[in-house]
Amino acid sequence: MLSVKIEGVDALEQRFEKLPDAMRAALARKIEDLAARLEQKIKENLSGAVMQAKSGTLRDSIEVRLAPSAAALVARTKYAAAQEYGFAGEERVSAHSRAIREAFGRAIAPKTIFIRAFARVMDLPERSYMRSALDEMQDEIAAALSEAVEEGLSA
């Protein structure tokens, strides 16, 4: 799971609790809307803008987690961070079985084979799908939150 830690969130949440109800409600609505748009942008990046989807598992694992004063977007796959930040090193693959229907380019009767544990060297380049989406929306997010504050003050 990919995680980003922002310092000062506790102080921000305390200040958020002291805001008038109208402003808190306006900010909460705007945060929810922005999170949904950011999720859509990330999924677009995983559908061709940054990466081509093979199975769609990474794209389908993206989810929004909302709190009253914040939103978190997470990817629930083991390899999400490796795709976002890149990876160079050795990966251990445990023993497993595999069903095959073809061997040496020829169709065969379905058969289960067993693969021993092995290690493989990987050099996966960085393919930022989350950070690039956030960077693209940065100005929009700042403007939308300012607009929500003004809306809350005028209510």
Short mmCIF file of C-alpha atoms in Angstrom, two decimals:
data_model
loop_
_atom_site.label_atom_id
_atom_site.label_comp_id
_atom_site.label_asym_id
_atom_site.label_seq_id
_atom_site.Cartn_x
_atom_site.Cartn_y
_atom_site.Cartn_z
CA MET A 1 0.00 0.00 0.00
CA LEU A 2 1.30 3.43 -0.91
CA SER A 3 1.26 5.91 1.97
CA VAL A 4 2.10 9.59 2.29
CA LYS A 5 2.57 11.25 5.69
CA ILE A 6 1.89 14.95 6.03
CA GLU A 7 3.24 16.63 9.15
CA GLY A 8 0.97 18.98 11.04
CA VAL A 9 -2.27 17.12 10.28
CA ASP A 10 -3.17 16.88 13.98
CA ALA A 11 -2.85 20.64 14.44
CA LEU A 12 -4.84 21.18 11.25
CA GLU A 13 -7.62 18.88 12.48
CA GLN A 14 -7.78 20.79 15.78
CA ARG A 15 -8.12 24.07 13.89
CA PHE A 16 -10.70 22.47 11.60
CA GLU A 17 -12.84 21.50 14.61
CA LYS A 18 -12.90 25.16 15.73
CA LEU A 19 -14.26 26.40 12.37
CA PRO A 20 -17.92 27.37 12.07
CA ASP A 21 -20.26 24.53 11.03
CA ALA A 22 -21.05 26.10 7.65
CA MET A 23 -17.37 26.37 6.75
CA ARG A 24 -16.63 22.83 7.94
CA ALA A 25 -19.51 21.50 5.85
CA ALA A 26 -18.38 23.45 2.77
CA LEU A 27 -14.80 22.19 3.17
CA ALA A 28 -15.93 18.60 3.73
CA ARG A 29 -18.06 18.68 0.55
CA LYS A 30 -15.21 20.20 -1.44
CA ILE A 31 -12.68 17.67 -0.10
CA GLU A 32 -14.99 14.80 -1.05
CA ASP A 33 -15.47 16.23 -4.56
CA LEU A 34 -11.75 16.84 -5.06
CA ALA A 35 -10.90 13.34 -3.84
CA ALA A 36 -13.34 11.82 -6.35
CA ARG A 37 -11.82 13.89 -9.18
CA LEU A 38 -8.30 12.97 -8.11
CA GLU A 39 -9.28 9.29 -8.01
CA GLN A 40 -10.62 9.62 -11.57
CA LYS A 41 -7.40 11.32 -12.71
CA ILE A 42 -5.29 8.55 -11.16
CA LYS A 43 -7.40 5.90 -12.86
CA GLU A 44 -7.00 7.73 -16.18
CA ASN A 45 -3.23 7.63 -15.65
CA LEU A 46 -3.50 3.87 -15.12
CA SER A 47 -5.55 3.50 -18.30
CA GLY A 48 -3.02 4.81 -20.76
CA ALA A 49 -1.76 8.29 -19.82
CA VAL A 50 1.14 6.96 -17.71
CA MET A 51 0.73 3.17 -17.80
CA GLN A 52 -1.16 0.70 -19.96
CA ALA A 53 -3.53 -1.51 -17.96
CA LYS A 54 -2.95 -5.23 -18.40
CA SER A 55 -5.43 -6.68 -15.94
CA GLY A 56 -6.81 -3.51 -14.34
CA THR A 57 -5.99 -4.79 -10.84
CA LEU A 58 -3.93 -1.74 -9.87
CA ARG A 59 -6.54 0.65 -11.29
CA ASP A 60 -9.34 -1.21 -9.48
CA SER A 61 -7.41 -1.15 -6.20
CA ILE A 62 -7.44 2.67 -6.00
CA GLU A 63 -9.86 3.83 -3.33
CA VAL A 64 -10.74 7.02 -1.48
CA ARG A 65 -10.85 7.08 2.31
CA LEU A 66 -12.64 10.13 3.68
CA ALA A 67 -12.35 11.78 7.08
CA PRO A 68 -14.19 14.96 8.11
CA SER A 69 -11.22 17.19 7.27
CA ALA A 70 -9.14 15.04 4.92
CA ALA A 71 -9.14 12.46 2.18
CA ALA A 72 -6.63 9.72 1.45
CA LEU A 73 -6.26 7.88 -1.83
CA VAL A 74 -4.70 4.44 -1.49
CA ALA A 75 -3.70 1.64 -3.83
CA ARG A 76 -4.30 -1.78 -2.28
CA THR A 77 -1.82 -3.88 -4.29
CA LYS A 78 1.60 -5.18 -3.28
CA TYR A 79 3.27 -3.63 -6.30
CA ALA A 80 1.68 -0.15 -6.23
CA ALA A 81 4.70 1.52 -4.61
CA ALA A 82 7.13 -0.19 -7.00
CA GLN A 83 5.19 1.18 -9.96
CA GLU A 84 4.92 4.68 -8.46
CA TYR A 85 8.53 5.04 -7.30
CA GLY A 86 10.37 2.40 -9.35
CA PHE A 87 12.31 -0.58 -8.01
CA ALA A 88 15.79 -1.92 -8.59
CA GLY A 89 16.81 -5.08 -6.79
CA GLU A 90 16.16 -8.73 -6.27
CA GLU A 91 12.68 -10.12 -5.81
CA ARG A 92 12.06 -13.55 -4.29
CA VAL A 93 9.31 -15.62 -5.89
CA SER A 94 7.97 -18.44 -3.75
CA ALA A 95 7.25 -21.93 -5.06
CA HIS A 96 3.88 -22.18 -6.77
CA SER A 97 1.86 -24.16 -9.28
CA ARG A 98 0.75 -23.03 -12.70
CA ALA A 99 -1.78 -24.40 -15.18
CA ILE A 100 -0.48 -24.58 -18.75
CA ARG A 101 -2.29 -25.25 -22.02
CA GLU A 102 0.56 -24.59 -24.42
CA ALA A 103 4.21 -25.69 -24.62
CA PHE A 104 6.78 -24.56 -27.20
CA GLY A 105 4.03 -22.76 -29.11
CA ARG A 106 1.86 -25.86 -29.44
CA ALA A 107 -1.46 -26.58 -27.75
CA ILE A 108 -1.38 -29.40 -25.18
CA ALA A 109 -3.89 -30.95 -22.81
CA PRO A 110 -4.28 -28.75 -19.69
CA LYS A 111 -1.64 -29.66 -17.14
CA THR A 112 -0.55 -28.33 -13.75
CA ILE A 113 3.17 -27.81 -13.28
CA PHE A 114 5.08 -26.86 -10.15
CA ILE A 115 7.60 -24.00 -10.14
CA ARG A 116 10.44 -23.97 -7.60
CA ALA A 117 11.19 -20.84 -5.57
CA PHE A 118 13.60 -18.50 -7.32
CA ALA A 119 14.97 -14.97 -7.25
CA ARG A 120 14.87 -12.53 -10.12
CA VAL A 121 16.63 -9.22 -10.61
CA MET A 122 14.32 -6.38 -11.52
CA ASP A 123 14.92 -2.84 -12.71
CA LEU A 124 11.47 -1.29 -12.84
CA PRO A 125 11.44 2.39 -13.86
CA GLU A 126 9.40 4.98 -11.96
CA ARG A 127 5.90 5.42 -13.40
CA SER A 128 4.26 8.04 -11.24
CA TYR A 129 0.51 7.69 -11.60
CA MET A 130 -0.53 9.15 -8.21
CA ARG A 131 1.97 11.96 -7.69
CA SER A 132 1.64 13.13 -11.29
CA ALA A 133 -2.16 13.30 -10.94
CA LEU A 134 -1.79 15.28 -7.71
CA ASP A 135 0.73 17.64 -9.34
CA GLU A 136 -1.65 18.24 -12.25
CA MET A 137 -4.50 19.09 -9.87
CA GLN A 138 -2.48 21.13 -7.36
CA ASP A 139 -3.69 24.56 -8.54
CA GLU A 140 -7.27 23.32 -8.89
CA ILE A 141 -7.19 21.90 -5.35
CA ALA A 142 -5.85 25.14 -3.85
CA ALA A 143 -8.45 27.22 -5.70
CA ALA A 144 -11.31 24.88 -4.76
CA LEU A 145 -10.39 24.91 -1.05
CA SER A 146 -10.11 28.71 -1.07
CA GLU A 147 -13.52 28.86 -2.73
CA ALA A 148 -14.96 26.56 -0.05
CA VAL A 149 -13.57 28.79 2.72
CA GLU A 150 -15.13 31.87 1.09
CA GLU A 151 -18.41 29.99 0.67
CA GLY A 152 -18.31 28.99 4.34
CA LEU A 153 -17.58 32.54 5.46
CA SER A 154 -20.47 33.97 3.44
CA ALA A 155 -22.98 31.41 4.74
#
